[in-house]
Coordinates of C-alpha atoms in Angstrom, one line a residue:
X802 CA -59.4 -60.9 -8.4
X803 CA -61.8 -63.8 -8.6
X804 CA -63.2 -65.7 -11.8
X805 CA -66.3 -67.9 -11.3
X806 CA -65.2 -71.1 -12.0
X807 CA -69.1 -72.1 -14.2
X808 CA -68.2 -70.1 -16.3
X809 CA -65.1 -71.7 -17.1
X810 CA -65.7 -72.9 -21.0
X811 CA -67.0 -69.7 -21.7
X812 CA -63.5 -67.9 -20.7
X813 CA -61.9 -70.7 -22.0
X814 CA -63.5 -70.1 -25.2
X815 CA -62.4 -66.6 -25.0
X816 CA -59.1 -67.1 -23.7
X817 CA -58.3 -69.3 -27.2
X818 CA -60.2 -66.4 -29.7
X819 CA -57.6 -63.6 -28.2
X820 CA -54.6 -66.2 -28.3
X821 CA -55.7 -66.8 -31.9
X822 CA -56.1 -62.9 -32.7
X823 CA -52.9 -62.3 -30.6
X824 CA -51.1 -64.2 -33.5
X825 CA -52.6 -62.6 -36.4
X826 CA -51.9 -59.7 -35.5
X827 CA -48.2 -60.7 -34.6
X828 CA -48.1 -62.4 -38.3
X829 CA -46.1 -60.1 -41.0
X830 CA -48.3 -60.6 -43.6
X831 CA -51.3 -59.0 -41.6
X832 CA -53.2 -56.3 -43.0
X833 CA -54.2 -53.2 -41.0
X834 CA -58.2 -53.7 -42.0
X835 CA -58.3 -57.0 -41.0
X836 CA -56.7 -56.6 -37.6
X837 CA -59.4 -53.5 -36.9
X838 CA -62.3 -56.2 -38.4
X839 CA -61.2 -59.0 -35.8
X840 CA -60.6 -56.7 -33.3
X841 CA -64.5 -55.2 -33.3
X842 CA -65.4 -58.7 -33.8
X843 CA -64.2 -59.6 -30.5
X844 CA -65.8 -56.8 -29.0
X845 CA -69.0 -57.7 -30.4
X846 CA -68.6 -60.9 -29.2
X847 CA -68.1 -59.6 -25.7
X848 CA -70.6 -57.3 -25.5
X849 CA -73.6 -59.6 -26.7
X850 CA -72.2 -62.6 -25.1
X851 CA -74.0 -64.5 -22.3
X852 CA -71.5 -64.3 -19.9
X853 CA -70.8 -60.5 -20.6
X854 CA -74.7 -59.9 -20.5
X855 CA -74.1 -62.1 -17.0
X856 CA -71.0 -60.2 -15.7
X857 CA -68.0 -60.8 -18.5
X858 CA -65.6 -60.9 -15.3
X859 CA -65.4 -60.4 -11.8
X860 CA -62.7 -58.7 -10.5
X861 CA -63.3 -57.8 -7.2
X862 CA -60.8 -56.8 -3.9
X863 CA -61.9 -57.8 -0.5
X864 CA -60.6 -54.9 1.1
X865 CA -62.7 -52.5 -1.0
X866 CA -66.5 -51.4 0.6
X867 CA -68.1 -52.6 -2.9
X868 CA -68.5 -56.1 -4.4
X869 CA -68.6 -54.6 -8.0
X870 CA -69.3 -56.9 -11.0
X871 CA -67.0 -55.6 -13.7
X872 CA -68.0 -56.0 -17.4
X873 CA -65.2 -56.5 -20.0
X874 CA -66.6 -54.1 -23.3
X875 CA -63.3 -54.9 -25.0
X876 CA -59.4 -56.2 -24.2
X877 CA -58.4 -58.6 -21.4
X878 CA -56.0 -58.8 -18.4
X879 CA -52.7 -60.7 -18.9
X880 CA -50.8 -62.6 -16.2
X881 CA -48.4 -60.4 -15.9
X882 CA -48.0 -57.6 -14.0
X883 CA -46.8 -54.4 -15.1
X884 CA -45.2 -51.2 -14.1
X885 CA -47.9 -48.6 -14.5
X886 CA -51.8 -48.8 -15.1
X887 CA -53.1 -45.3 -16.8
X888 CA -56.7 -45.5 -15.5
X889 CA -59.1 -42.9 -16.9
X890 CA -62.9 -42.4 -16.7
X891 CA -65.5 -41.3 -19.5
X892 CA -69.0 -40.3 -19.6
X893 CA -71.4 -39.0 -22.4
X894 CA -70.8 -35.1 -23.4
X895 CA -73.2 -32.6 -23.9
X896 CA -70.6 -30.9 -26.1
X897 CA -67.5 -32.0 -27.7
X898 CA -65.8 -35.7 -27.2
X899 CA -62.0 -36.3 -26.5
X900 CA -61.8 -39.4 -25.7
X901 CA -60.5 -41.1 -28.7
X902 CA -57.8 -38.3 -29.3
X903 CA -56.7 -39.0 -25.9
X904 CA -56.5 -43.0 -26.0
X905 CA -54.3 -41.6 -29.3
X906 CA -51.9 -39.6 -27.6
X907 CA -51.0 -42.2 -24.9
X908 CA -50.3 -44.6 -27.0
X909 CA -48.4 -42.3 -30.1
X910 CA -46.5 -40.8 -27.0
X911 CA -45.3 -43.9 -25.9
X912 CA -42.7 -46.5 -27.2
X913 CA -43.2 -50.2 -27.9
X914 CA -40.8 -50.8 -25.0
X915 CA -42.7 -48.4 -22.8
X916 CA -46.2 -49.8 -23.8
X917 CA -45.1 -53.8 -23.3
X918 CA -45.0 -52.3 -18.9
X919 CA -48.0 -50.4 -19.1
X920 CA -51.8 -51.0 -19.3
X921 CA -54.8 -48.5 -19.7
X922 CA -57.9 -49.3 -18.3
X923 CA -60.7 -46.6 -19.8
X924 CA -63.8 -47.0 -17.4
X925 CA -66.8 -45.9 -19.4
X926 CA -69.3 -44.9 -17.0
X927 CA -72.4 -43.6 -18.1
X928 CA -75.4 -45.3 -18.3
X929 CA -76.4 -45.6 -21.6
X930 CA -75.2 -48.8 -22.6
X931 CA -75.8 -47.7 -25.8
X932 CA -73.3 -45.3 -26.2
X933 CA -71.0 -47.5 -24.5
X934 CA -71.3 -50.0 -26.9
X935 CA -70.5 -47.8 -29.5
X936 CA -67.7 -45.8 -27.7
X937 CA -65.9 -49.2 -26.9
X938 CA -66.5 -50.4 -30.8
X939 CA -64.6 -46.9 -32.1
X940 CA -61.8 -47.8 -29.6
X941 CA -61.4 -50.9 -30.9
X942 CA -61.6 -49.4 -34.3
X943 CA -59.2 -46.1 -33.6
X944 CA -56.3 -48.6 -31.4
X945 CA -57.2 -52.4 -32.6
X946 CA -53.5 -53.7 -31.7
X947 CA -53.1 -52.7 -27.8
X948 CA -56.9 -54.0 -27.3
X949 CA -55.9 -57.6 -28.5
X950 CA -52.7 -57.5 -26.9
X951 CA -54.3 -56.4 -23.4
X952 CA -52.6 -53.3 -23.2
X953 CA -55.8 -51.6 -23.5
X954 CA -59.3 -52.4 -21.7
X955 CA -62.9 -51.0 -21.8
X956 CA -64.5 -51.9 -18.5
X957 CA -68.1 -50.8 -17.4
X958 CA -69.8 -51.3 -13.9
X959 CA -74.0 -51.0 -14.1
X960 CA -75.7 -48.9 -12.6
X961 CA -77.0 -50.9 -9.8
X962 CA -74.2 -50.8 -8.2
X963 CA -74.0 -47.2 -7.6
X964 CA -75.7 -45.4 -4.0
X965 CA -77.8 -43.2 -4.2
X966 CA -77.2 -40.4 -6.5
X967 CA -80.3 -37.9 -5.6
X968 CA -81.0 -36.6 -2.4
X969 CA -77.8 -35.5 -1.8
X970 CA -76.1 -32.8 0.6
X971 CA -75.8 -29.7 -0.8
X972 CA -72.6 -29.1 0.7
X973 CA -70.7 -25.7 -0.7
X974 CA -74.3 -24.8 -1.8
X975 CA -73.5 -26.3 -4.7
X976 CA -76.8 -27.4 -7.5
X977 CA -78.4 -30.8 -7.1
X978 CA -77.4 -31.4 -10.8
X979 CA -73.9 -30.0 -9.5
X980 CA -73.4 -32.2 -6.4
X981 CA -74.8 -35.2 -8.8
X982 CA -72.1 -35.4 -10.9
X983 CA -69.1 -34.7 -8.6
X984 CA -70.8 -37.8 -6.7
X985 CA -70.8 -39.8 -9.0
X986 CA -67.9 -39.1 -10.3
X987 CA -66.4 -39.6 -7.0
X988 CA -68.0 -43.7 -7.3
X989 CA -66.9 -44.3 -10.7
X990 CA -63.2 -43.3 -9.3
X991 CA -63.5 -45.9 -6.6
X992 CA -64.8 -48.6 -9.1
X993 CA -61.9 -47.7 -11.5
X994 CA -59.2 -47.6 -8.6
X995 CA -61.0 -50.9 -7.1
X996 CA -60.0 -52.9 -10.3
X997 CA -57.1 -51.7 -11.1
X998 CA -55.5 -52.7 -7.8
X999 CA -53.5 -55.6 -9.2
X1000 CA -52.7 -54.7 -12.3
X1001 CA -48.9 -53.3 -11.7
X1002 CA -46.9 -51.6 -9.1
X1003 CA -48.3 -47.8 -10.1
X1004 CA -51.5 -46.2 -11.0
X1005 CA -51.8 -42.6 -12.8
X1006 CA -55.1 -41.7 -13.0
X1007 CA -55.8 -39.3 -16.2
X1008 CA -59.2 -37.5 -17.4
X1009 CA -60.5 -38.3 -20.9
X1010 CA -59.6 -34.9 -22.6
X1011 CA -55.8 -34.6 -21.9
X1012 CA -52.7 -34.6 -24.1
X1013 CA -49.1 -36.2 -23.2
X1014 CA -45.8 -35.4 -23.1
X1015 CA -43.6 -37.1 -24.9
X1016 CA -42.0 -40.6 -23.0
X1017 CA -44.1 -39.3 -20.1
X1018 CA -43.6 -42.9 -19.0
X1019 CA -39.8 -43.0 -19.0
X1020 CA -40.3 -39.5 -17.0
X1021 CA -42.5 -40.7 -14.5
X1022 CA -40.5 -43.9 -13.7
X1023 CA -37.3 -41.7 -13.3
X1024 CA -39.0 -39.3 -11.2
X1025 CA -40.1 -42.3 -8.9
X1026 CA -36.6 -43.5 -8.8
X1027 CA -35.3 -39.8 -8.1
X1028 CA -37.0 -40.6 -4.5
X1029 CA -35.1 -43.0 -3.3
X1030 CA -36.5 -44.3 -0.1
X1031 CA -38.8 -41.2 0.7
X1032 CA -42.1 -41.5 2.0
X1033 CA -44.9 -40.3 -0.5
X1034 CA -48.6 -40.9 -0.8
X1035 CA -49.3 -39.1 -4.0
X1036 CA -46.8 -37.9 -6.5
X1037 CA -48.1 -35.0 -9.3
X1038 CA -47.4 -34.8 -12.9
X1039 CA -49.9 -31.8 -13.9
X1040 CA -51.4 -28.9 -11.3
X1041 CA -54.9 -29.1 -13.0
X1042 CA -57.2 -31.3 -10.9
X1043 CA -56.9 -35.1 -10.8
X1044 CA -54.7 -35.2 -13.6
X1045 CA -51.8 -37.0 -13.5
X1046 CA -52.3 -38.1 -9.9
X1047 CA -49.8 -41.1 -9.5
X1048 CA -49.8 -43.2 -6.6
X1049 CA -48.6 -46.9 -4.9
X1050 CA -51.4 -49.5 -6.4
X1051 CA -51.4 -51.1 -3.4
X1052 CA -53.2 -47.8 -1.7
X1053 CA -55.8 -48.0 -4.4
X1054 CA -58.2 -50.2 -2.2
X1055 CA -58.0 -47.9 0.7
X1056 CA -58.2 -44.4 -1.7
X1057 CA -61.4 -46.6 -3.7
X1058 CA -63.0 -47.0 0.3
X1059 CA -62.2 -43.7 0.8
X1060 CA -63.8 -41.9 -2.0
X1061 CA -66.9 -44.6 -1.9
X1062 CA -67.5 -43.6 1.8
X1063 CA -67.8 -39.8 1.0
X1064 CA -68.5 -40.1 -2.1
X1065 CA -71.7 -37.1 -1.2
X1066 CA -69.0 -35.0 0.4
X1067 CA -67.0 -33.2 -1.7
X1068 CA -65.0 -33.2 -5.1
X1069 CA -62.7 -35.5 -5.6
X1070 CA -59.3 -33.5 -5.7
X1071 CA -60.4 -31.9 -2.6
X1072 CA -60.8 -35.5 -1.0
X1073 CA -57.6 -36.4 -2.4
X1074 CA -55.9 -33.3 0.1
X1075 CA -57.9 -34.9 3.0
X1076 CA -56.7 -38.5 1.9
X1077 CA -52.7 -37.2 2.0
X1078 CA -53.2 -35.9 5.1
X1079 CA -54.4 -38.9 6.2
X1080 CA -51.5 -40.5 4.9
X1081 CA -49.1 -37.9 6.6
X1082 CA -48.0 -36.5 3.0
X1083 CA -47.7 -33.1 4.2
X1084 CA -46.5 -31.5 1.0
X1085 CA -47.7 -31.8 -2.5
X1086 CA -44.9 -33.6 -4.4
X1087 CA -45.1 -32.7 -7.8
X1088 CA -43.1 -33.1 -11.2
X1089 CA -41.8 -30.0 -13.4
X1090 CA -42.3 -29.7 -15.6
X1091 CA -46.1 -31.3 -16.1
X1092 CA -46.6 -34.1 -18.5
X1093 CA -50.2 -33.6 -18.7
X1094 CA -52.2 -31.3 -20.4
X1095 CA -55.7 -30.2 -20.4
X1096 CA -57.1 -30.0 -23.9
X1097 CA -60.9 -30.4 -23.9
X1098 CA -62.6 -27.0 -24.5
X1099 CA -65.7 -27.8 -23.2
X1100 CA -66.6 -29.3 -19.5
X1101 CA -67.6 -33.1 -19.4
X1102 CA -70.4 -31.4 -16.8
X1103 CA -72.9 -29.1 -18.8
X1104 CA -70.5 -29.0 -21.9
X1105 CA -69.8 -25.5 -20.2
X1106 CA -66.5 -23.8 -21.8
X1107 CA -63.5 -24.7 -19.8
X1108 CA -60.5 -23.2 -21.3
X1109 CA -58.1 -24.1 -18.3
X1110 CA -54.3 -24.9 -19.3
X1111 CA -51.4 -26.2 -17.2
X1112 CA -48.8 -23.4 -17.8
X1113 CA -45.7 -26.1 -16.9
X1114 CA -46.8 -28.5 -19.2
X1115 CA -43.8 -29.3 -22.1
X1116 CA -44.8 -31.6 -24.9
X1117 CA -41.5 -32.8 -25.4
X1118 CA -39.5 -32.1 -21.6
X1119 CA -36.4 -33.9 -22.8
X1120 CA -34.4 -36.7 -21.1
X1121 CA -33.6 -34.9 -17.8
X1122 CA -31.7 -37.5 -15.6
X1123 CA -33.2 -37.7 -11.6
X1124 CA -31.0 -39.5 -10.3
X1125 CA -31.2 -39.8 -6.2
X1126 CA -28.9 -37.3 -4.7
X1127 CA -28.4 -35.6 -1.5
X1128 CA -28.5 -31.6 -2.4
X1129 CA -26.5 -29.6 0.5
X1130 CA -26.1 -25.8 1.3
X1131 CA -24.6 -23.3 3.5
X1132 CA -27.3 -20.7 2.7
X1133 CA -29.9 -20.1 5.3
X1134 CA -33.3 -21.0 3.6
X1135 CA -36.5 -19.0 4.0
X1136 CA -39.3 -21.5 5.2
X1137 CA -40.1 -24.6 3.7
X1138 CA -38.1 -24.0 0.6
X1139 CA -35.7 -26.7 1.3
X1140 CA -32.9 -27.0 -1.1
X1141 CA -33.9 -30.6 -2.8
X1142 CA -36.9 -28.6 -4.6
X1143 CA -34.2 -27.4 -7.0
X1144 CA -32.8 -30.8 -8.2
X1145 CA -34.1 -32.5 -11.5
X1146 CA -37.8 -32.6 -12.3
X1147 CA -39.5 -31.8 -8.4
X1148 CA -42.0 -29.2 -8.5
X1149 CA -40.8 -26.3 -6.1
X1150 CA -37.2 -24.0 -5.8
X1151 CA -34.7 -23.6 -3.2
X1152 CA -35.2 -19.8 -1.1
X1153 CA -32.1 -18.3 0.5
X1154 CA -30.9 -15.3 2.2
X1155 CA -28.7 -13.0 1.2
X1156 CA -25.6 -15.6 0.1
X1157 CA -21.8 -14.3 1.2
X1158 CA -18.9 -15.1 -0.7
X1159 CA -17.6 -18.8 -0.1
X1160 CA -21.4 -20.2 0.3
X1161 CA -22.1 -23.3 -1.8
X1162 CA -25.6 -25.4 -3.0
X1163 CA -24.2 -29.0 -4.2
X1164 CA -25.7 -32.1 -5.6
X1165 CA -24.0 -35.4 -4.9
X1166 CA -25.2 -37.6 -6.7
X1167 CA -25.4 -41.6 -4.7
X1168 CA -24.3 -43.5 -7.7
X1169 CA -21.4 -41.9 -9.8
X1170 CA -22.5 -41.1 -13.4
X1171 CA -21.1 -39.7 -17.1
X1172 CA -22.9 -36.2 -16.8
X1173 CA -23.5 -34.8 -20.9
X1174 CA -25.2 -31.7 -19.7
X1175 CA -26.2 -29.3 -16.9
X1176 CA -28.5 -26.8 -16.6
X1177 CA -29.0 -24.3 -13.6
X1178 CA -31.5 -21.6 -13.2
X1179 CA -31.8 -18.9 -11.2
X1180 CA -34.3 -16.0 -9.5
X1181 CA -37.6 -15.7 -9.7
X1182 CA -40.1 -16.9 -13.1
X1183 CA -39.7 -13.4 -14.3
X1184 CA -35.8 -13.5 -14.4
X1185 CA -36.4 -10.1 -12.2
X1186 CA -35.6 -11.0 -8.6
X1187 CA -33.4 -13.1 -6.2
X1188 CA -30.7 -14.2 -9.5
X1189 CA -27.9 -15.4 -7.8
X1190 CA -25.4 -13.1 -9.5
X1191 CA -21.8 -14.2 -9.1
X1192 CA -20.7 -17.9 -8.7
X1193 CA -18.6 -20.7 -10.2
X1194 CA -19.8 -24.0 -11.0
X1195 CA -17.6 -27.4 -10.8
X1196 CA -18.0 -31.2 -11.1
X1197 CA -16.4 -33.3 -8.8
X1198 CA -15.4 -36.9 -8.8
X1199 CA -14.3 -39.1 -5.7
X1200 CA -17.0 -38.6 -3.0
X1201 CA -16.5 -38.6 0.4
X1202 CA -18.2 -38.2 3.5
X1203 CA -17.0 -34.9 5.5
X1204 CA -18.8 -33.6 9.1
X1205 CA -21.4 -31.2 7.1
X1206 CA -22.1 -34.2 4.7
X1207 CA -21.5 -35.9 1.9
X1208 CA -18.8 -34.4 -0.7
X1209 CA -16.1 -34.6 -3.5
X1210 CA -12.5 -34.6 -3.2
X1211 CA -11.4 -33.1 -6.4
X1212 CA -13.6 -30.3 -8.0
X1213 CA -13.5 -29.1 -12.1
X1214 CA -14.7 -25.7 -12.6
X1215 CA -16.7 -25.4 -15.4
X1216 CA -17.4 -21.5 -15.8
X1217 CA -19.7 -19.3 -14.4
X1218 CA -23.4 -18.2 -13.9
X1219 CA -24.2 -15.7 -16.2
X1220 CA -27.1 -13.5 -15.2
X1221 CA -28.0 -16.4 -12.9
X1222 CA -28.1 -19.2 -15.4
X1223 CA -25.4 -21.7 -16.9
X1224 CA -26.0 -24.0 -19.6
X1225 CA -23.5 -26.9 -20.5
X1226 CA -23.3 -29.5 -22.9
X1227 CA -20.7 -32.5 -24.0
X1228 CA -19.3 -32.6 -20.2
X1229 CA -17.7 -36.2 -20.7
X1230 CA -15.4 -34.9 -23.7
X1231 CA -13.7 -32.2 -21.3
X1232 CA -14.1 -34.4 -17.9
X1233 CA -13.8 -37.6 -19.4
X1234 CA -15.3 -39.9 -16.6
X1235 CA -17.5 -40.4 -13.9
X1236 CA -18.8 -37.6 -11.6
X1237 CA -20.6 -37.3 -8.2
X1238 CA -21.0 -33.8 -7.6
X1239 CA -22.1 -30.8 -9.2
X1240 CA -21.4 -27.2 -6.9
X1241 CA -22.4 -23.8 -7.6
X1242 CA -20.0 -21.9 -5.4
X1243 CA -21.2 -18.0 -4.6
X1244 CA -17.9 -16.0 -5.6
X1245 CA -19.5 -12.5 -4.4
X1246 CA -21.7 -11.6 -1.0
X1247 CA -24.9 -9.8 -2.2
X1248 CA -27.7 -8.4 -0.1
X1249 CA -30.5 -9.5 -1.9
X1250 CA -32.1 -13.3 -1.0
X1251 CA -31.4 -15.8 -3.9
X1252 CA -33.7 -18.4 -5.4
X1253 CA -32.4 -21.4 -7.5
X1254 CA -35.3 -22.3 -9.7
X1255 CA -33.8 -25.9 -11.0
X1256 CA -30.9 -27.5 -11.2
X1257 CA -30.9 -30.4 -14.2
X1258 CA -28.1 -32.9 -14.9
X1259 CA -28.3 -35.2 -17.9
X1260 CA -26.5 -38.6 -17.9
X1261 CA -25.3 -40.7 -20.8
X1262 CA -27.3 -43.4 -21.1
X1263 CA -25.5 -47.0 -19.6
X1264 CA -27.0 -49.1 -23.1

């Protein structure tokens, strides 16, 4: 990122009006109306400002194919960097607005602790400046607090700096006024990824008419964790479209060149396939359940009715511990559904043929932990097919490392499945300490294949 140095008294200027509104807000004996009246004073000072009319900021990457001139409609960066940027683009509807519910439900969703390592950056990007100017006054209006604190900023890129958006190929024999918007959609993604590049170590990139789960950023940062050292690209939290796409921040600038340079192609989720390939991510790596949800009812193109609902999503999924762990079995899987799709949060299950009696599936966890609860589930969605149907489950303490892989010395049964599910709570009061392993233990051969849906260990917390 690069500031222009003539303008220097201007951002000063600035600089000192959101250090003084930082502090009135911070004061005790501040009043709600008067933070929402400074705070859509600042924005008005922004927007008809001579160095906003001029470019407010410039934040530009060098390795990005676009010198982009950012505008700042409201907030401002801070020095620091943070954990996760939620970016999300906006545009004019035909029909319906959702915008302002979602800013709501990331911030309501979310605790202070959560908020102070976490930035959203809404990118409007239509063209009419003067419903920009109005959407990034409401903003301020609806969330006053996170805009003066920078947790929140309304950025806009003009439309000059946009290709060419008629003319294009009609790939998929899709209408001009079809492959218009998926193009330019496609460019304001790239501008949005392109300054958000520095911001912290993760971007999630959202849509503007989504709900959230509960915590979803203490769910996302565990499910990061969960992966240890494994090479990903993309990670998922939703199955709906480029929702809840999470990724490294420094890829942004290559993804931004990427969707810029075929920007005409094709729609953005389906250059986000070709972009993992790329990448050599292979497999989609996503998070179950979904913290996302779709809740616009009509389309942001043609305010056409779009009733489409992520059927994993869970408004509240719980504090489900991911802790890394190497998950081992005797049972001959069927194709790629490896036994690690069963642990914690991954999307995915584990597939097996026909278990015999002495076969095992075990989770060892690398760091030992209290475990307060465990769930396991078994067979298909439907609870119809492939339940494992007899097996005993135990914790074990003491890991070692045996010829077939890492282990436990000394096991504690805790019961067994009951039509292919077990569900137990206040662990530590019977175990009483640490534990490394949890293993479901097949007790009787059956013929027909088995799938273990999820296996879920909660920990105590270590506060």
């Amino acid at each position: 990122m690069r500031i222009y140095w003539k303008r220097t008294l201007t951002a000063a200027t600035l600089f000192f009006t959101f250090v003084f509104a930082y502090l009135t807000i911070s004061h005790d004996n501040s009043k709600p109306d008067e933070v929402q009246l400074l705070a859509r004073a600042t924005v008005l000072q922004q927007w008809n400002s001579a160095r906003s009319r001029q470019v407010f900021q410039d934040l530009q990457n060098d390795s990005v194919p676009f010198n982009v001139t950012y505008r700042f409609l409201a907030g401002s960066t801070t020095q620091t960097q943070k954990f996760l940027t939620v970016g999300l683009c906006s545009i004019k509807r035909k029909r319906g607005t959702y915008l302002l519910d979602t800013l709501q439900s990331i911030f309501s969703q979310s605790s202070e602790e959560e908020l102070r390592d976490m930035v959203v950056v809404v990118f409007l990007a239509d063209f009419d400046t003067d419903w920009n100017e109005r959407t990034a006054r409401d903003i301020s209006d609806l969330l006053p607090v996170p805009v003066l604190r920078g947790q929140l900023l309304v950025i806009h890129a003009p439309q000059s700096y946009y290709p060419p958006l008629e003319g294009l190929k009609r790939n998929f024999k899709d209408s001009p006024a079809r492959v218009h918007f998926r193009s330019k959609q496609n460019v304001d993604y790239a501008f949005i990824l392109g300054f958000s590049a520095k911001l912290s170590s993760y971007y999630i990139m959202l849509e503007d008419d989504v709900t959230c789960a509960k915590n979803f950023f203490t769910a996302i940062r565990k499910f990061i964790l969960s992966l240890g050292q494994s090479y990903w690209v993309t990670l998922e939290f939703s199955k709906l479209g480029y929702i809840g796409k999470l990724y490294h921040s420094k890829d942004l600038p290559q993804l931004a060149k990427f969707l810029f340079l075929f920007y005409q192609e094709m729609p953005c989720d389906w250059l986000l396939n070709h972009f993992n390939k790329l990448l050599t991510q292979k497999d989609v790596i996503r998070s179950n359940p979904s913290l996302f949800q779709h809740a616009g009812l009509y389309s942001s193109f043609g305010g056409t009715l779009n009733r489409l609902k992520d059927d994993e999503f869970e408004e509240d999924p719980g504090g489900v511990a991911d802790n890394p762990a190497s998950v081992l079995t005797d049972i001959t899987q069927f194709n790629e559904y490896t036994p690690d799709k069963a642990y914690g949060n991954r999307a995915g299950y584990f597939w097996g043929k026909s278990p015999a009696a002495g076969n095992h599936f075990t989770v060892v966890l690398r760091k030992p932990a209290v475990f307060t609860r465990l769930v396991i589930a078994t067979g298909s969605k439907d609870g119809k097919k492939d339940i494992l149907k007899s097996a005993e489950v135990a914790v074990g303490r003491d890991r070692v490392e045996t010829p077939q892989g890492p282990a436990c010395s000394r096991y504690f049964n805790l019961g067994h499945l009951v039509k292919g599910r077990f569900d137990a709570k206040n662990i530590q009061e019977e175990i009483g300490s640490s534990l490394s392993c949890l293993r479901i233990k097949v007790t009787n051969t059956q013929q027909e294949w088995v799938i273990i849906q999820k296996i879920n260990i909660w920990i105590k917390d270590k506060n």
